[in-house]
Short mmCIF file of C-alpha atoms in Angstrom, two decimals:
data_model
loop_
_atom_site.label_atom_id
_atom_site.label_comp_id
_atom_site.label_asym_id
_atom_site.label_seq_id
_atom_site.Cartn_x
_atom_site.Cartn_y
_atom_site.Cartn_z
CA ILE A 1449 377.55 100.77 42.87
CA ARG A 1450 379.81 97.67 42.68
CA MET A 1451 378.31 96.35 45.92
CA MET A 1452 374.67 96.69 44.41
CA ILE A 1453 375.73 95.50 41.01
CA PRO A 1454 378.80 93.19 41.09
CA GLY A 1455 380.96 93.51 38.00
CA ALA A 1456 379.57 97.16 37.28
CA LYS A 1457 381.95 99.44 35.73
CA VAL A 1458 382.45 102.95 37.12
CA VAL A 1459 383.26 105.98 34.96
CA HIS A 1460 384.81 108.80 37.14
CA ILE A 1461 384.77 112.09 35.31
CA LEU A 1462 387.43 114.47 36.87
CA ARG A 1463 387.47 118.22 36.12
CA ASN A 1464 389.59 121.09 37.16
CA PRO A 1465 388.60 121.67 40.78
CA LEU A 1466 388.17 125.44 40.26
CA ASP A 1467 386.03 124.91 37.19
CA THR A 1468 383.97 122.36 39.12
CA CYS A 1469 383.43 124.41 42.14
CA TRP A 1470 382.65 127.55 40.20
CA SER A 1471 380.18 125.65 38.02
CA ASN A 1472 378.46 124.15 40.96
CA PHE A 1473 378.35 127.44 42.94
CA LYS A 1474 376.75 129.46 39.98
CA GLN A 1475 373.88 126.87 39.43
CA PRO A 1476 370.63 127.64 41.22
CA LEU A 1477 370.45 124.23 43.00
CA GLU A 1478 367.66 123.35 45.48
CA GLY A 1479 367.08 121.03 48.27
CA GLY A 1480 369.91 118.97 49.64
CA LEU A 1481 372.14 119.91 46.70
CA ALA A 1482 371.98 123.56 47.57
CA MET A 1483 373.86 122.89 50.86
CA PHE A 1484 377.00 121.70 49.23
CA ALA A 1485 377.02 124.68 46.63
CA SER A 1486 375.82 127.50 48.79
CA ASN A 1487 379.39 129.07 48.99
CA LEU A 1488 382.81 128.43 47.44
CA THR A 1489 384.14 127.05 50.79
CA ASN A 1490 381.56 124.38 50.79
CA CYS A 1491 382.04 123.59 47.18
CA ALA A 1492 385.77 123.07 47.82
CA GLU A 1493 385.22 120.90 50.76
CA TYR A 1494 382.69 118.63 48.98
CA TYR A 1495 385.14 118.48 46.09
CA ARG A 1496 387.88 117.17 48.52
CA ILE A 1497 385.56 114.72 50.13
CA HIS A 1498 384.60 113.35 46.74
CA LYS A 1499 388.26 113.04 45.75
CA ASP A 1500 388.99 111.31 49.02
CA ILE A 1501 386.16 108.85 48.55
CA MET A 1502 387.18 107.95 44.94
CA LEU A 1503 390.86 107.50 46.14
CA HIS A 1504 389.53 105.02 48.75
CA TRP A 1505 387.64 102.98 46.15
CA SER A 1506 390.17 103.00 43.62
CA LYS A 1507 392.42 101.29 45.99
CA LEU A 1508 389.90 98.65 46.98
CA LEU A 1509 388.41 97.85 43.59
CA PRO A 1510 390.13 96.25 40.70
CA LYS A 1511 391.83 98.62 38.17
CA SER A 1512 389.64 97.24 35.47
CA SER A 1513 386.48 98.43 37.14
CA ILE A 1514 387.06 102.20 36.99
CA LEU A 1515 387.91 104.52 34.27
CA GLU A 1516 389.01 108.00 35.07
CA LEU A 1517 388.44 110.50 32.35
CA HIS A 1518 389.42 114.11 32.53
CA TYR A 1519 386.69 116.31 31.34
CA GLU A 1520 389.11 118.70 29.74
CA ASP A 1521 390.55 115.71 27.68
CA LEU A 1522 387.05 114.57 26.72
CA VAL A 1523 386.13 118.11 25.61
CA GLN A 1524 389.24 118.60 23.61
CA ASN A 1525 389.70 115.05 22.27
CA GLN A 1526 386.01 114.03 22.06
CA LEU A 1527 386.29 111.22 19.47
CA GLU A 1528 389.21 109.50 21.11
CA LYS A 1529 387.94 109.75 24.64
CA THR A 1530 384.46 108.74 23.78
CA THR A 1531 385.95 105.66 21.97
CA GLU A 1532 387.88 104.76 25.06
CA LEU A 1533 384.59 105.22 27.14
CA LEU A 1534 382.55 103.02 24.85
CA GLU A 1535 385.22 100.27 24.83
CA PHE A 1536 385.56 100.35 28.59
CA ILE A 1537 381.78 99.85 29.10
CA GLY A 1538 381.50 97.33 26.27
CA VAL A 1539 379.08 99.44 24.02
CA PRO A 1540 379.67 99.20 20.25
CA TRP A 1541 380.55 102.46 18.48
CA GLU A 1542 377.63 104.31 16.62
CA ASP A 1543 378.36 107.47 14.67
CA GLU A 1544 375.41 109.10 16.29
CA VAL A 1545 377.49 109.25 19.56
CA MET A 1546 379.21 112.30 18.21
CA SER A 1547 375.95 114.14 17.44
CA PHE A 1548 374.66 113.92 21.05
CA HIS A 1549 373.26 117.43 20.87
CA ARG A 1550 370.79 116.32 18.06
CA THR A 1551 369.41 113.43 20.08
CA PRO A 1552 365.62 113.90 20.65
CA GLY A 1553 364.30 113.59 24.30
CA SER A 1554 364.56 115.65 27.44
CA VAL A 1555 367.63 116.74 29.23
CA VAL A 1556 367.24 117.41 32.96
CA THR A 1557 370.41 118.54 34.28
CA ALA A 1558 372.10 121.92 35.02
CA SER A 1559 374.10 121.46 31.83
CA VAL A 1560 371.15 121.43 29.50
CA ALA A 1561 372.50 124.29 27.50
CA GLN A 1562 375.59 122.19 26.70
CA ALA A 1563 373.72 119.13 25.91
CA ARG A 1564 371.36 120.90 23.47
CA PRO A 1565 373.33 123.78 21.87
CA ALA A 1566 372.58 125.00 18.35
CA ARG A 1567 376.07 123.84 17.71
CA PRO A 1568 378.26 121.67 19.92
CA ARG A 1569 380.89 123.52 21.84
CA LEU A 1570 382.03 122.54 25.24
CA ALA A 1571 385.64 123.92 25.15
CA PRO A 1572 384.56 127.57 26.23
CA GLU A 1573 383.49 126.27 29.58
CA LEU A 1574 386.98 125.24 30.28
CA GLY A 1575 388.64 127.57 32.71
CA SER A 1576 385.43 129.56 33.38
CA TRP A 1577 386.60 130.16 36.83
CA THR A 1578 389.24 132.59 35.69
CA SER A 1579 386.55 135.21 35.12
CA ILE A 1580 386.16 135.50 38.85
CA LEU A 1581 389.66 135.00 39.96
CA ALA A 1582 390.02 138.52 41.45
CA VAL A 1583 386.89 138.03 43.27
CA MET A 1584 388.09 134.60 44.62
CA ARG A 1585 391.45 136.12 45.68
CA THR A 1586 389.78 139.07 47.51
CA ALA A 1587 387.40 136.52 49.36
CA ASP A 1588 390.35 134.52 50.28
CA LEU A 1589 392.27 137.51 51.56
CA LEU A 1590 389.14 138.79 53.56
CA GLN A 1591 388.85 135.30 55.05
CA ARG A 1592 392.31 134.99 56.09
CA THR A 1593 392.24 138.46 57.56
CA ASP A 1594 389.01 137.85 59.40
CA GLU A 1595 390.52 134.52 60.86
CA ALA A 1596 393.55 136.44 62.08
CA HIS A 1597 391.41 138.76 64.25
#
């Protein structure tokens, strides 16, 4: 991004890896996107690659050009983190920012239900991977057993 737009600022949203992988895996993605989310192993590998790439760029680019925000912090401290984000990108505060769910227009993402809820609530999505923890442990055990034979 900074090579195409010198001086651009990058906002990197980090999320719990298990929540990220589970969220991507359960989405019905198509085309090239389906490849990285077709199974949990692929999700984990692409998450690791993404993390490595961001680590690389964070070493090369000025600290003032990348803002890392943790999704969990943004959800739990929305006002504080939104203020931090807007200051970083140089956009003035508007009260409507906190009412994103009321903004007219279309949302074309896998998170459309979160962007247009009857009432805003993102926190229940935190830790959603725990609902399938037993399945993940069983899958891991089966994989390790299979690799041993």
